PDB file of C-alpha atoms in Angstrom:
ATOM      1  CA  MET G   1       4.283 -19.568   6.930  1.00 67.00           C
ATOM      2  CA  GLU G   2       1.916 -20.524   9.524  1.00 76.00           C
ATOM      3  CA  ARG G   3       0.728 -18.565  12.155  1.00 84.00           C
ATOM      4  CA  PRO G   4       0.923 -20.328  15.810  1.00 80.00           C
ATOM      5  CA  GLU G   5      -1.197 -22.094  17.065  1.00 82.00           C
ATOM      6  CA  ILE G   6      -0.548 -21.076  20.849  1.00 86.00           C
ATOM      7  CA  TYR G   7      -3.098 -18.259  22.221  1.00 93.00           C
ATOM      8  CA  THR G   8      -4.528 -17.129  25.849  1.00 95.00           C
ATOM      9  CA  ASP G   9      -8.150 -17.627  26.582  1.00 93.00           C
ATOM     10  CA  ASN G  10      -8.624 -14.204  27.980  1.00 95.00           C
ATOM     11  CA  TYR G  11     -10.418 -13.019  24.803  1.00 96.00           C
ATOM     12  CA  ASN G  12     -13.088 -14.261  22.465  1.00 96.00           C
ATOM     13  CA  SER G  13     -13.990 -11.587  20.010  1.00 95.00           C
ATOM     14  CA  LEU G  14     -11.425  -8.985  17.820  1.00 95.00           C
ATOM     15  CA  GLU G  15     -13.019  -6.089  20.098  1.00 95.00           C
ATOM     16  CA  GLU G  16     -12.119  -8.013  23.306  1.00 96.00           C
ATOM     17  CA  TRP G  17      -8.707  -8.464  22.132  1.00 97.00           C
ATOM     18  CA  ILE G  18      -8.451  -5.076  21.012  1.00 96.00           C
ATOM     19  CA  GLU G  19      -9.826  -3.803  24.813  1.00 96.00           C
ATOM     20  CA  LEU G  20      -7.088  -6.195  26.788  1.00 96.00           C
ATOM     21  CA  ARG G  21      -4.451  -5.008  24.031  1.00 95.00           C
ATOM     22  CA  LYS G  22      -5.087  -1.173  24.582  1.00 93.00           C
ATOM     23  CA  ARG G  23      -5.081  -1.807  28.471  1.00 92.00           C
ATOM     24  CA  ASN G  24      -1.601  -2.972  27.818  1.00 88.00           C
ATOM     25  CA  GLU G  25      -2.651  -6.314  29.454  1.00 87.00           C
ATOM     26  CA  GLU G  26       0.442  -8.883  30.051  1.00 85.00           C
ATOM     27  CA  PHE G  27      -1.335 -12.206  29.807  1.00 92.00           C
ATOM     28  CA  VAL G  28      -2.188 -11.855  26.380  1.00 95.00           C
ATOM     29  CA  TYR G  29      -0.691 -13.367  22.825  1.00 94.00           C
ATOM     30  CA  PRO G  30      -0.765 -12.607  20.526  1.00 95.00           C
ATOM     31  CA  GLN G  31       0.149  -9.467  21.387  1.00 94.00           C
ATOM     32  CA  PHE G  32       1.340  -7.654  17.339  1.00 94.00           C
ATOM     33  CA  PHE G  33      -1.142  -9.359  15.097  1.00 96.00           C
ATOM     34  CA  VAL G  34      -4.424 -10.684  14.693  1.00 96.00           C
ATOM     35  CA  PRO G  35      -5.450 -13.509  16.397  1.00 95.00           C
ATOM     36  CA  PHE G  36      -7.163 -15.139  13.434  1.00 94.00           C
ATOM     37  CA  ARG G  37      -7.815 -14.040  10.182  1.00 91.00           C
ATOM     38  CA  GLU G  38     -11.658 -14.708  10.038  1.00 93.00           C
ATOM     39  CA  TRP G  39     -11.890 -11.937  12.224  1.00 94.00           C
ATOM     40  CA  MET G  40     -10.823  -9.507   9.670  1.00 93.00           C
ATOM     41  CA  LYS G  41     -13.023 -10.816   7.129  1.00 89.00           C
ATOM     42  CA  ASP G  42     -15.909  -7.316   7.759  1.00 88.00           C
ATOM     43  CA  ILE G  43     -13.119  -5.263   8.059  1.00 90.00           C
ATOM     44  CA  GLU G  44     -14.238  -2.687   5.786  1.00 86.00           C
ATOM     45  CA  GLN G  45     -17.227  -2.387   8.015  1.00 89.00           C
ATOM     46  CA  LYS G  46     -15.428  -0.872  10.724  1.00 92.00           C
ATOM     47  CA  SER G  47     -15.262   2.740  11.076  1.00 93.00           C
ATOM     48  CA  ASP G  48     -11.975   4.618  10.267  1.00 93.00           C
ATOM     49  CA  MET G  49     -11.210   5.358  13.816  1.00 95.00           C
ATOM     50  CA  GLU G  50     -12.074   1.725  14.775  1.00 96.00           C
ATOM     51  CA  ILE G  51      -9.154   0.612  12.015  1.00 96.00           C
ATOM     52  CA  LYS G  52      -6.640   3.101  13.116  1.00 96.00           C
ATOM     53  CA  GLU G  53      -7.226   1.949  16.524  1.00 96.00           C
ATOM     54  CA  LEU G  54      -6.533  -2.101  15.481  1.00 97.00           C
ATOM     55  CA  LEU G  55      -3.456  -0.762  13.260  1.00 98.00           C
ATOM     56  CA  ARG G  56      -1.860   1.297  15.908  1.00 97.00           C
ATOM     57  CA  ILE G  57      -1.543  -2.150  18.231  1.00 97.00           C
ATOM     58  CA  LEU G  58      -0.324  -4.444  15.298  1.00 97.00           C
ATOM     59  CA  LEU G  59       2.681  -1.311  14.281  1.00 97.00           C
ATOM     60  CA  GLN G  60       3.623   0.200  17.466  1.00 96.00           C
ATOM     61  CA  PRO G  61       7.055  -0.170  18.942  1.00 94.00           C
ATOM     62  CA  TYR G  62       7.982  -3.072  21.065  1.00 90.00           C
ATOM     63  CA  THR G  63      10.473  -4.778  22.441  1.00 89.00           C
ATOM     64  CA  LEU G  64      10.492  -9.210  22.914  1.00 86.00           C
ATOM     65  CA  GLY G  65      12.458 -10.812  25.551  1.00 82.00           C
ATOM     66  CA  VAL G  66      14.948 -12.172  23.436  1.00 78.00           C
ATOM     67  CA  ASP G  67      15.783  -8.437  21.939  1.00 80.00           C
ATOM     68  CA  THR G  68      18.366  -8.041  24.637  1.00 75.00           C
ATOM     69  CA  VAL G  69      22.344  -6.856  24.491  1.00 63.00           C
ATOM     70  CA  ASP G  70      22.790 -10.853  25.512  1.00 65.00           C
ATOM     71  CA  THR G  71      21.229 -12.128  22.538  1.00 64.00           C
ATOM     72  CA  TYR G  72      23.747 -10.512  20.613  1.00 62.00           C
ATOM     73  CA  GLU G  73      26.992 -11.801  22.899  1.00 69.00           C
ATOM     74  CA  PHE G  74      24.847 -15.286  22.361  1.00 65.00           C
ATOM     75  CA  TYR G  75      24.642 -14.731  18.574  1.00 65.00           C
ATOM     76  CA  LYS G  76      28.616 -13.937  18.387  1.00 69.00           C
ATOM     77  CA  GLU G  77      29.603 -17.502  20.551  1.00 74.00           C
ATOM     78  CA  TYR G  78      27.078 -19.587  17.993  1.00 69.00           C
ATOM     79  CA  VAL G  79      28.865 -18.247  14.927  1.00 69.00           C
ATOM     80  CA  GLN G  80      32.141 -18.773  16.760  1.00 72.00           C
ATOM     81  CA  ASP G  81      30.994 -22.669  17.639  1.00 74.00           C
ATOM     82  CA  LYS G  82      29.653 -22.675  13.618  1.00 70.00           C
ATOM     83  CA  VAL G  83      33.210 -21.475  12.201  1.00 69.00           C
ATOM     84  CA  ASN G  84      35.395 -23.448  14.361  1.00 73.00           C
ATOM     85  CA  LYS G  85      33.250 -26.630  13.813  1.00 73.00           C
ATOM     86  CA  GLU G  86      33.213 -25.719   9.672  1.00 70.00           C
ATOM     87  CA  LYS G  87      36.760 -23.981   9.575  1.00 69.00           C
ATOM     88  CA  ASN G  88      35.334 -21.760   7.645  1.00 68.00           C
ATOM     89  CA  LEU G  89      36.333 -17.626   8.462  1.00 68.00           C
ATOM     90  CA  GLN G  90      34.457 -16.349   5.448  1.00 70.00           C
ATOM     91  CA  THR G  91      31.406 -17.371   7.394  1.00 66.00           C
ATOM     92  CA  TYR G  92      32.122 -15.789  11.187  1.00 67.00           C
ATOM     93  CA  GLU G  93      33.182 -12.629   9.141  1.00 71.00           C
ATOM     94  CA  LEU G  94      30.314 -12.419   7.044  1.00 69.00           C
ATOM     95  CA  CYS G  95      27.799 -13.098   9.885  1.00 69.00           C
ATOM     96  CA  MET G  96      30.025 -10.586  11.918  1.00 69.00           C
ATOM     97  CA  ASN G  97      29.553  -7.770   9.286  1.00 69.00           C
ATOM     98  CA  GLN G  98      25.921  -8.205   9.168  1.00 65.00           C
ATOM     99  CA  LEU G  99      25.697  -7.942  13.200  1.00 66.00           C
ATOM    100  CA  LYS G 100      27.828  -4.665  12.989  1.00 69.00           C
ATOM    101  CA  TYR G 101      25.582  -2.413  10.749  1.00 72.00           C
ATOM    102  CA  ASN G 102      22.402  -4.064  12.214  1.00 76.00           C
ATOM    103  CA  GLU G 103      19.866  -1.224  13.674  1.00 82.00           C
ATOM    104  CA  ARG G 104      18.150  -3.554  16.034  1.00 83.00           C
ATOM    105  CA  ILE G 105      21.473  -4.164  17.668  1.00 79.00           C
ATOM    106  CA  TYR G 106      22.370  -0.555  18.034  1.00 82.00           C
ATOM    107  CA  ARG G 107      18.965   0.454  19.073  1.00 85.00           C
ATOM    108  CA  ILE G 108      18.966  -2.265  21.778  1.00 83.00           C
ATOM    109  CA  LYS G 109      22.299  -1.339  23.096  1.00 79.00           C
ATOM    110  CA  ASN G 110      21.140   2.544  23.006  1.00 83.00           C
ATOM    111  CA  LYS G 111      18.076   1.649  25.239  1.00 86.00           C
ATOM    112  CA  GLN G 112      15.709   1.946  22.820  1.00 90.00           C
ATOM    113  CA  GLU G 113      12.810  -0.481  21.575  1.00 91.00           C
ATOM    114  CA  ALA G 114      14.230  -3.434  19.352  1.00 88.00           C
ATOM    115  CA  TRP G 115      11.262  -3.108  16.725  1.00 91.00           C
ATOM    116  CA  GLU G 116      10.600   1.141  15.497  1.00 91.00           C
ATOM    117  CA  GLY G 117       7.018   2.172  15.041  1.00 94.00           C
ATOM    118  CA  LEU G 118       5.475   2.361  12.430  1.00 96.00           C
ATOM    119  CA  THR G 119       2.242   4.332  13.180  1.00 97.00           C
ATOM    120  CA  TRP G 120       3.490   7.687  11.506  1.00 97.00           C
ATOM    121  CA  VAL G 121       2.325   5.589   8.385  1.00 96.00           C
ATOM    122  CA  LEU G 122      -1.431   6.443   9.655  1.00 97.00           C
ATOM    123  CA  PRO G 123      -1.958  10.154   8.347  1.00 95.00           C
ATOM    124  CA  LEU G 124      -1.396   8.521   4.574  1.00 94.00           C
ATOM    125  CA  LEU G 125      -4.393   6.522   4.448  1.00 93.00           C
ATOM    126  CA  ASN G 126      -6.878   9.070   3.892  1.00 90.00           C
ATOM    127  CA  ILE G 127      -4.480  11.000   1.618  1.00 89.00           C
ATOM    128  CA  ASN G 128      -2.752   8.093  -0.683  1.00 91.00           C
ATOM    129  CA  PRO G 129      -3.094   4.879   1.260  1.00 94.00           C
ATOM    130  CA  MET G 130      -0.558   3.457  -1.686  1.00 92.00           C
ATOM    131  CA  LYS G 131       2.243   5.309   0.208  1.00 93.00           C
ATOM    132  CA  ALA G 132       1.377   3.750   3.100  1.00 94.00           C
ATOM    133  CA  LEU G 133       1.373   0.084   1.910  1.00 94.00           C
ATOM    134  CA  LYS G 134       4.761   0.743   0.049  1.00 93.00           C
ATOM    135  CA  ALA G 135       6.902   2.393   3.440  1.00 95.00           C
ATOM    136  CA  LEU G 136       5.431  -0.654   5.129  1.00 95.00           C
ATOM    137  CA  GLY G 137       6.610  -2.627   1.831  1.00 93.00           C
ATOM    138  CA  MET G 138      10.180  -0.935   2.249  1.00 94.00           C
ATOM    139  CA  TYR G 139      10.492  -1.091   6.147  1.00 93.00           C
ATOM    140  CA  PHE G 140       9.904  -5.107   6.094  1.00 91.00           C
ATOM    141  CA  ASP G 141      12.589  -5.313   2.828  1.00 90.00           C
ATOM    142  CA  ALA G 142      14.985  -3.260   5.288  1.00 87.00           C
ATOM    143  CA  GLU G 143      14.345  -5.512   8.323  1.00 86.00           C
ATOM    144  CA  CYS G 144      13.372  -8.970   7.414  1.00 82.00           C
ATOM    145  CA  ILE G 145      16.329 -10.366   7.784  1.00 77.00           C
ATOM    146  CA  TYR G 146      15.737 -10.626  11.651  1.00 79.00           C
ATOM    147  CA  MET G 147      12.276  -9.514  11.759  1.00 87.00           C
ATOM    148  CA  PRO G 148      10.660 -11.985  14.873  1.00 89.00           C
ATOM    149  CA  ASP G 149       7.144 -13.561  13.418  1.00 91.00           C
ATOM    150  CA  ASP G 150       5.088 -11.610  15.819  1.00 92.00           C
ATOM    151  CA  ARG G 151       6.062  -8.523  13.329  1.00 93.00           C
ATOM    152  CA  ILE G 152       5.839  -9.948  10.467  1.00 94.00           C
ATOM    153  CA  TYR G 153       2.507 -11.366  10.795  1.00 95.00           C
ATOM    154  CA  GLY G 154       1.377  -7.985  12.374  1.00 95.00           C
ATOM    155  CA  ILE G 155       2.572  -5.861   9.036  1.00 95.00           C
ATOM    156  CA  SER G 156       0.913  -8.923   7.005  1.00 95.00           C
ATOM    157  CA  ASP G 157      -2.214  -7.872   8.743  1.00 96.00           C
ATOM    158  CA  ALA G 158      -1.926  -4.277   8.741  1.00 97.00           C
ATOM    159  CA  MET G 159      -1.418  -3.866   4.821  1.00 96.00           C
ATOM    160  CA  ASP G 160      -4.202  -6.282   4.272  1.00 95.00           C
ATOM    161  CA  ILE G 161      -6.536  -4.496   6.337  1.00 96.00           C
ATOM    162  CA  ILE G 162      -5.088  -0.839   4.317  1.00 94.00           C
ATOM    163  CA  GLU G 163      -6.173  -2.404   1.112  1.00 92.00           C
ATOM    164  CA  GLU G 164      -9.301  -4.090   2.323  1.00 91.00           C
ATOM    165  CA  LYS G 165     -10.607  -0.782   3.683  1.00 91.00           C
ATOM    166  CA  TYR G 166      -8.767   1.993   1.949  1.00 91.00           C
ATOM    167  CA  ILE G 167      -8.004   1.035  -1.504  1.00 90.00           C
ATOM    168  CA  LYS G 168     -10.629  -2.084  -2.076  1.00 87.00           C
ATOM    169  CA  SER G 169     -13.479  -0.009  -0.729  1.00 80.00           C
ATOM    170  CA  ALA G 170     -15.972   1.003  -3.549  1.00 74.00           C
ATOM    171  CA  SER G 171     -19.248   1.716  -1.512  1.00 71.00           C
ATOM    172  CA  ASP G 172     -21.582   4.717  -3.425  1.00 81.00           C
ATOM    173  CA  LYS G 173     -18.148   5.789  -5.352  1.00 90.00           C
ATOM    174  CA  ASN G 174     -19.420   4.205  -8.453  1.00 88.00           C
ATOM    175  CA  ALA G 175     -22.958   6.479  -8.526  1.00 88.00           C
ATOM    176  CA  TYR G 176     -20.819   8.994  -7.653  1.00 91.00           C
ATOM    177  CA  ILE G 177     -18.695   8.844 -10.380  1.00 91.00           C
ATOM    178  CA  PHE G 178     -21.833   8.768 -12.785  1.00 89.00           C
ATOM    179  CA  SER G 179     -22.924  12.213 -11.229  1.00 90.00           C
ATOM    180  CA  LEU G 180     -19.879  13.453 -12.355  1.00 91.00           C
ATOM    181  CA  THR G 181     -20.231  15.777 -15.986  1.00 91.00           C
ATOM    182  CA  SER G 182     -17.775  14.372 -18.895  1.00 90.00           C
ATOM    183  CA  ARG G 183     -15.653  17.197 -18.271  1.00 92.00           C
ATOM    184  CA  GLU G 184     -15.263  16.441 -14.367  1.00 94.00           C
ATOM    185  CA  SER G 185     -14.717  12.572 -15.267  1.00 94.00           C
ATOM    186  CA  GLU G 186     -11.608  14.081 -17.121  1.00 94.00           C
ATOM    187  CA  ILE G 187     -10.475  16.520 -14.093  1.00 96.00           C
ATOM    188  CA  LEU G 188     -10.883  13.604 -11.614  1.00 96.00           C
ATOM    189  CA  ILE G 189      -8.289  11.715 -13.968  1.00 97.00           C
ATOM    190  CA  ALA G 190      -6.098  14.378 -14.418  1.00 97.00           C
ATOM    191  CA  ILE G 191      -5.823  15.123 -10.770  1.00 97.00           C
ATOM    192  CA  LEU G 192      -4.831  11.064 -10.651  1.00 97.00           C
ATOM    193  CA  TYR G 193      -2.349  11.407 -12.979  1.00 97.00           C
ATOM    194  CA  GLU G 194      -0.566  14.427 -10.996  1.00 95.00           C
ATOM    195  CA  ALA G 195      -0.479  12.216  -7.956  1.00 94.00           C
ATOM    196  CA  LEU G 196       1.239   9.583  -9.257  1.00 93.00           C
ATOM    197  CA  GLY G 197       3.911  12.487 -10.229  1.00 93.00           C
ATOM    198  CA  TYR G 198       3.054  13.140 -13.977  1.00 95.00           C
ATOM    199  CA  LYS G 199       3.020  16.652 -15.455  1.00 95.00           C
ATOM    200  CA  VAL G 200      -0.865  16.939 -16.867  1.00 96.00           C
ATOM    201  CA  ASN G 201      -2.477  18.898 -19.973  1.00 94.00           C
ATOM    202  CA  LEU G 202      -5.884  19.083 -19.629  1.00 92.00           C
ATOM    203  CA  THR G 203      -7.148  19.350 -23.689  1.00 90.00           C
ATOM    204  CA  LYS G 204      -9.922  21.197 -25.137  1.00 82.00           C
ATOM    205  CA  ALA G 205     -13.320  19.871 -24.903  1.00 68.00           C
ATOM    206  CA  THR G 206     -14.036  18.986 -28.368  1.00 62.00           C
ATOM    207  CA  ARG G 207     -11.611  18.156 -31.271  1.00 58.00           C
ATOM    208  CA  ASP G 208      -9.196  16.813 -28.814  1.00 53.00           C
ATOM    209  CA  GLY G 209      -8.248  13.864 -30.868  1.00 61.00           C
ATOM    210  CA  GLY G 210      -8.640  10.923 -28.935  1.00 71.00           C
ATOM    211  CA  LYS G 211      -6.943  12.124 -25.624  1.00 88.00           C
ATOM    212  CA  ASP G 212      -8.565  13.969 -22.858  1.00 93.00           C
ATOM    213  CA  ILE G 213      -5.186  14.458 -21.024  1.00 95.00           C
ATOM    214  CA  ILE G 214      -1.641  14.372 -21.888  1.00 95.00           C
ATOM    215  CA  ALA G 215       0.266  13.148 -18.788  1.00 96.00           C
ATOM    216  CA  GLU G 216       4.201  13.672 -18.897  1.00 96.00           C
ATOM    217  CA  ILE G 217       6.983  12.415 -16.726  1.00 93.00           C
ATOM    218  CA  ASN G 218      10.740  13.498 -17.140  1.00 89.00           C
ATOM    219  CA  GLU G 219      12.812  12.455 -14.601  1.00 84.00           C
ATOM    220  CA  ASN G 220      15.850  10.158 -14.754  1.00 78.00           C
ATOM    221  CA  GLU G 221      14.982   7.013 -16.794  1.00 79.00           C
ATOM    222  CA  ARG G 222      11.761   7.583 -16.684  1.00 84.00           C
ATOM    223  CA  LYS G 223      10.722   9.077 -19.249  1.00 89.00           C
ATOM    224  CA  GLU G 224       6.889   9.273 -20.548  1.00 94.00           C
ATOM    225  CA  LYS G 225       4.310  10.551 -22.774  1.00 94.00           C
ATOM    226  CA  VAL G 226       0.909   9.743 -21.782  1.00 95.00           C
ATOM    227  CA  PHE G 227      -2.908  10.121 -23.732  1.00 95.00           C
ATOM    228  CA  VAL G 228      -5.304   9.680 -21.334  1.00 96.00           C
ATOM    229  CA  GLU G 229      -9.133   9.053 -22.690  1.00 94.00           C
ATOM    230  CA  CYS G 230     -11.896   8.992 -20.353  1.00 93.00           C
ATOM    231  CA  LYS G 231     -15.505   7.471 -21.224  1.00 89.00           C
ATOM    232  CA  LEU G 232     -18.073   8.166 -18.844  1.00 82.00           C
ATOM    233  CA  TYR G 233     -21.174   5.342 -19.762  1.00 74.00           C
ATOM    234  CA  LYS G 234     -23.579   3.821 -17.760  1.00 68.00           C
ATOM    235  CA  THR G 235     -24.409   0.638 -19.297  1.00 65.00           C
ATOM    236  CA  CYS G 236     -22.981   1.042 -22.720  1.00 76.00           C
ATOM    237  CA  GLU G 237     -19.241  -0.931 -23.788  1.00 81.00           C
ATOM    238  CA  LEU G 238     -16.494   0.639 -24.922  1.00 87.00           C
ATOM    239  CA  LYS G 239     -16.016   0.524 -28.885  1.00 87.00           C
ATOM    240  CA  LYS G 240     -13.111  -1.060 -30.488  1.00 89.00           C
ATOM    241  CA  GLU G 241     -13.583   2.412 -32.620  1.00 90.00           C
ATOM    242  CA  THR G 242     -12.083   4.409 -29.671  1.00 89.00           C
ATOM    243  CA  VAL G 243      -9.358   2.068 -28.760  1.00 91.00           C
ATOM    244  CA  ARG G 244      -8.008   2.079 -32.737  1.00 91.00           C
ATOM    245  CA  ALA G 245      -8.729   5.964 -32.853  1.00 90.00           C
ATOM    246  CA  LEU G 246      -6.672   6.459 -29.977  1.00 91.00           C
ATOM    247  CA  GLY G 247      -3.585   4.510 -31.521  1.00 90.00           C
ATOM    248  CA  TYR G 248      -3.832   6.148 -34.559  1.00 91.00           C
ATOM    249  CA  THR G 249      -3.564   9.666 -32.428  1.00 90.00           C
ATOM    250  CA  MET G 250      -0.610   8.118 -30.296  1.00 90.00           C
ATOM    251  CA  LEU G 251       1.190   6.684 -33.224  1.00 88.00           C
ATOM    252  CA  SER G 252       1.023  10.336 -35.190  1.00 89.00           C
ATOM    253  CA  GLU G 253       1.559  12.238 -32.059  1.00 90.00           C
ATOM    254  CA  GLU G 254       4.380  10.227 -30.810  1.00 88.00           C
ATOM    255  CA  ALA G 255       3.172   9.576 -27.666  1.00 93.00           C
ATOM    256  CA  THR G 256       4.601   6.429 -25.496  1.00 93.00           C
ATOM    257  CA  ARG G 257       1.539   5.293 -24.495  1.00 94.00           C
ATOM    258  CA  ALA G 258      -2.018   5.606 -23.954  1.00 95.00           C
ATOM    259  CA  VAL G 259      -4.564   4.683 -21.334  1.00 96.00           C
ATOM    260  CA  ILE G 260      -8.601   4.542 -21.750  1.00 95.00           C
ATOM    261  CA  PHE G 261     -10.594   4.710 -18.404  1.00 95.00           C
ATOM    262  CA  THR G 262     -14.204   3.346 -18.903  1.00 92.00           C
ATOM    263  CA  SER G 263     -17.162   3.428 -16.564  1.00 87.00           C
ATOM    264  CA  GLY G 264     -18.789   1.029 -19.307  1.00 83.00           C
ATOM    265  CA  TYR G 265     -17.946  -2.722 -20.191  1.00 84.00           C
ATOM    266  CA  ALA G 266     -14.670  -3.764 -21.519  1.00 86.00           C
ATOM    267  CA  THR G 267     -14.178  -7.116 -22.763  1.00 87.00           C
ATOM    268  CA  LYS G 268     -10.801  -9.632 -22.441  1.00 88.00           C
ATOM    269  CA  ALA G 269     -10.614  -8.868 -26.571  1.00 90.00           C
ATOM    270  CA  LEU G 270     -10.932  -5.299 -26.472  1.00 91.00           C
ATOM    271  CA  LYS G 271      -8.111  -4.857 -23.294  1.00 91.00           C
ATOM    272  CA  GLU G 272      -6.002  -7.032 -25.186  1.00 92.00           C
ATOM    273  CA  MET G 273      -6.188  -5.648 -28.974  1.00 92.00           C
ATOM    274  CA  ASP G 274      -3.907  -2.942 -28.562  1.00 92.00           C
ATOM    275  CA  THR G 275      -0.430  -3.415 -26.228  1.00 91.00           C
ATOM    276  CA  ARG G 276       0.439  -0.021 -26.013  1.00 93.00           C
ATOM    277  CA  ILE G 277      -3.278   0.878 -24.744  1.00 95.00           C
ATOM    278  CA  GLN G 278      -3.674   0.159 -20.982  1.00 95.00           C
ATOM    279  CA  ILE G 279      -8.094  -0.005 -20.228  1.00 95.00           C
ATOM    280  CA  PHE G 280      -9.536   0.652 -16.887  1.00 94.00           C
ATOM    281  CA  ASP G 281     -12.972  -0.220 -16.225  1.00 91.00           C
ATOM    282  CA  MET G 282     -15.209   1.267 -13.370  1.00 90.00           C
ATOM    283  CA  GLU G 283     -13.511  -0.894 -10.464  1.00 90.00           C
ATOM    284  CA  GLU G 284      -9.827  -0.467 -11.682  1.00 92.00           C
ATOM    285  CA  MET G 285     -10.242   3.056 -12.107  1.00 94.00           C
ATOM    286  CA  ILE G 286     -11.835   3.204  -8.095  1.00 93.00           C
ATOM    287  CA  LEU G 287      -8.962   1.216  -6.862  1.00 93.00           C
ATOM    288  CA  LEU G 288      -6.452   3.455  -8.607  1.00 95.00           C
ATOM    289  CA  LEU G 289      -8.410   6.919  -6.837  1.00 95.00           C
ATOM    290  CA  ASN G 290      -8.716   5.207  -3.770  1.00 94.00           C
ATOM    291  CA  ALA G 291      -5.004   4.321  -3.673  1.00 94.00           C
ATOM    292  CA  ASN G 292      -3.700   7.327  -4.970  1.00 95.00           C
ATOM    293  CA  LEU G 293      -6.147   9.860  -4.041  1.00 94.00           C
ATOM    294  CA  GLY G 294      -7.267   8.154  -0.131  1.00 92.00           C
ATOM    295  CA  GLU G 295     -10.501   6.466   0.330  1.00 88.00           C
ATOM    296  CA  ARG G 296     -12.599   9.423   0.256  1.00 88.00           C
ATOM    297  CA  TRP G 297     -11.037  11.286  -2.495  1.00 93.00           C
ATOM    298  CA  TYR G 298     -15.108  11.823  -3.850  1.00 92.00           C
ATOM    299  CA  ALA G 299     -15.613  13.706  -0.143  1.00 89.00           C
ATOM    300  CA  ASP G 300     -13.132  16.348  -1.406  1.00 91.00           C
ATOM    301  CA  PHE G 301     -13.560  16.205  -5.198  1.00 94.00           C
ATOM    302  CA  GLU G 302     -14.745  19.780  -5.192  1.00 94.00           C
ATOM    303  CA  ARG G 303     -11.818  21.181  -3.589  1.00 93.00           C
ATOM    304  CA  LEU G 304      -9.364  18.897  -5.281  1.00 93.00           C
ATOM    305  CA  LYS G 305     -10.997  20.489  -8.747  1.00 94.00           C
ATOM    306  CA  SER G 306     -10.638  23.638  -8.005  1.00 94.00           C
ATOM    307  CA  ASN G 307      -7.238  23.718  -7.134  1.00 92.00           C
ATOM    308  CA  PHE G 308      -6.501  22.050 -10.215  1.00 93.00           C
ATOM    309  CA  MET G 309      -8.411  24.619 -12.024  1.00 92.00           C
ATOM    310  CA  LYS G 310      -6.389  27.175 -10.510  1.00 91.00           C
ATOM    311  CA  GLU G 311      -3.168  25.831 -11.333  1.00 88.00           C
ATOM    312  CA  MET G 312      -4.520  25.217 -15.102  1.00 84.00           C
ATOM    313  CA  SER G 313      -5.459  28.771 -15.671  1.00 79.00           C
TER     314      SER G 313
END
């Protein structure tokens, strides 16, 4: 969907636009999405506070001029006219049922904002930004039939900002992972799997049979037993012998699948060597950690590790 090309001329930068929106200036357009997408290219450089200030604007509750009870009555007349022309009563009943269960219409009739605010996802950004993304996606699915373009663009901007700032951001995390001992890297990945909903068992530091973590889940139709191996290398390439050995262990102990996390290099051929084994390299590992433990997981690792070890004891 192409964005509108009509903008007010009382701002020349993202910062100026944000300041006008914070003051709730009436003659500013757009109001609920970033005016120009190119203004988001350096979003990763902005502070956590600046990002949240912007997201509050994109995700605030609001009511557009067309969001009135009169609009509801107009829509009913429009549908009735359409039915009269097409002689299709089924169309009328279908459209009226959609309106009958439309939460936006309910809110308007009860003098609430037509479009609910989504700023409640902000506390998730530093804990589990992936949940924030999923929440915005679910809201979109629920409201997309009648959602105005302004909200569509605003949610799209918000999701891109969250992904860029809180999930893709790598900064010095590579160096941090290299600073961990092998056992600490295993604990970190075990904590990740706990966040994903698995019950985890950290195997003994030696003679683990090619698996460092056993992650299991048994909920409704989701049943898995996953073997996870962590390989910390600074320059080394992951070896096919490592993949092959984990495959044997997985087969002999009836695991559902297996995963290898490596800070080293894994070739495309190696990643495709065994379809039962998924290989995550350093970049993919950091994406998963950011998404499920929060963008600052490294700053919180000591506390997370302490809590995890208490659980295991």
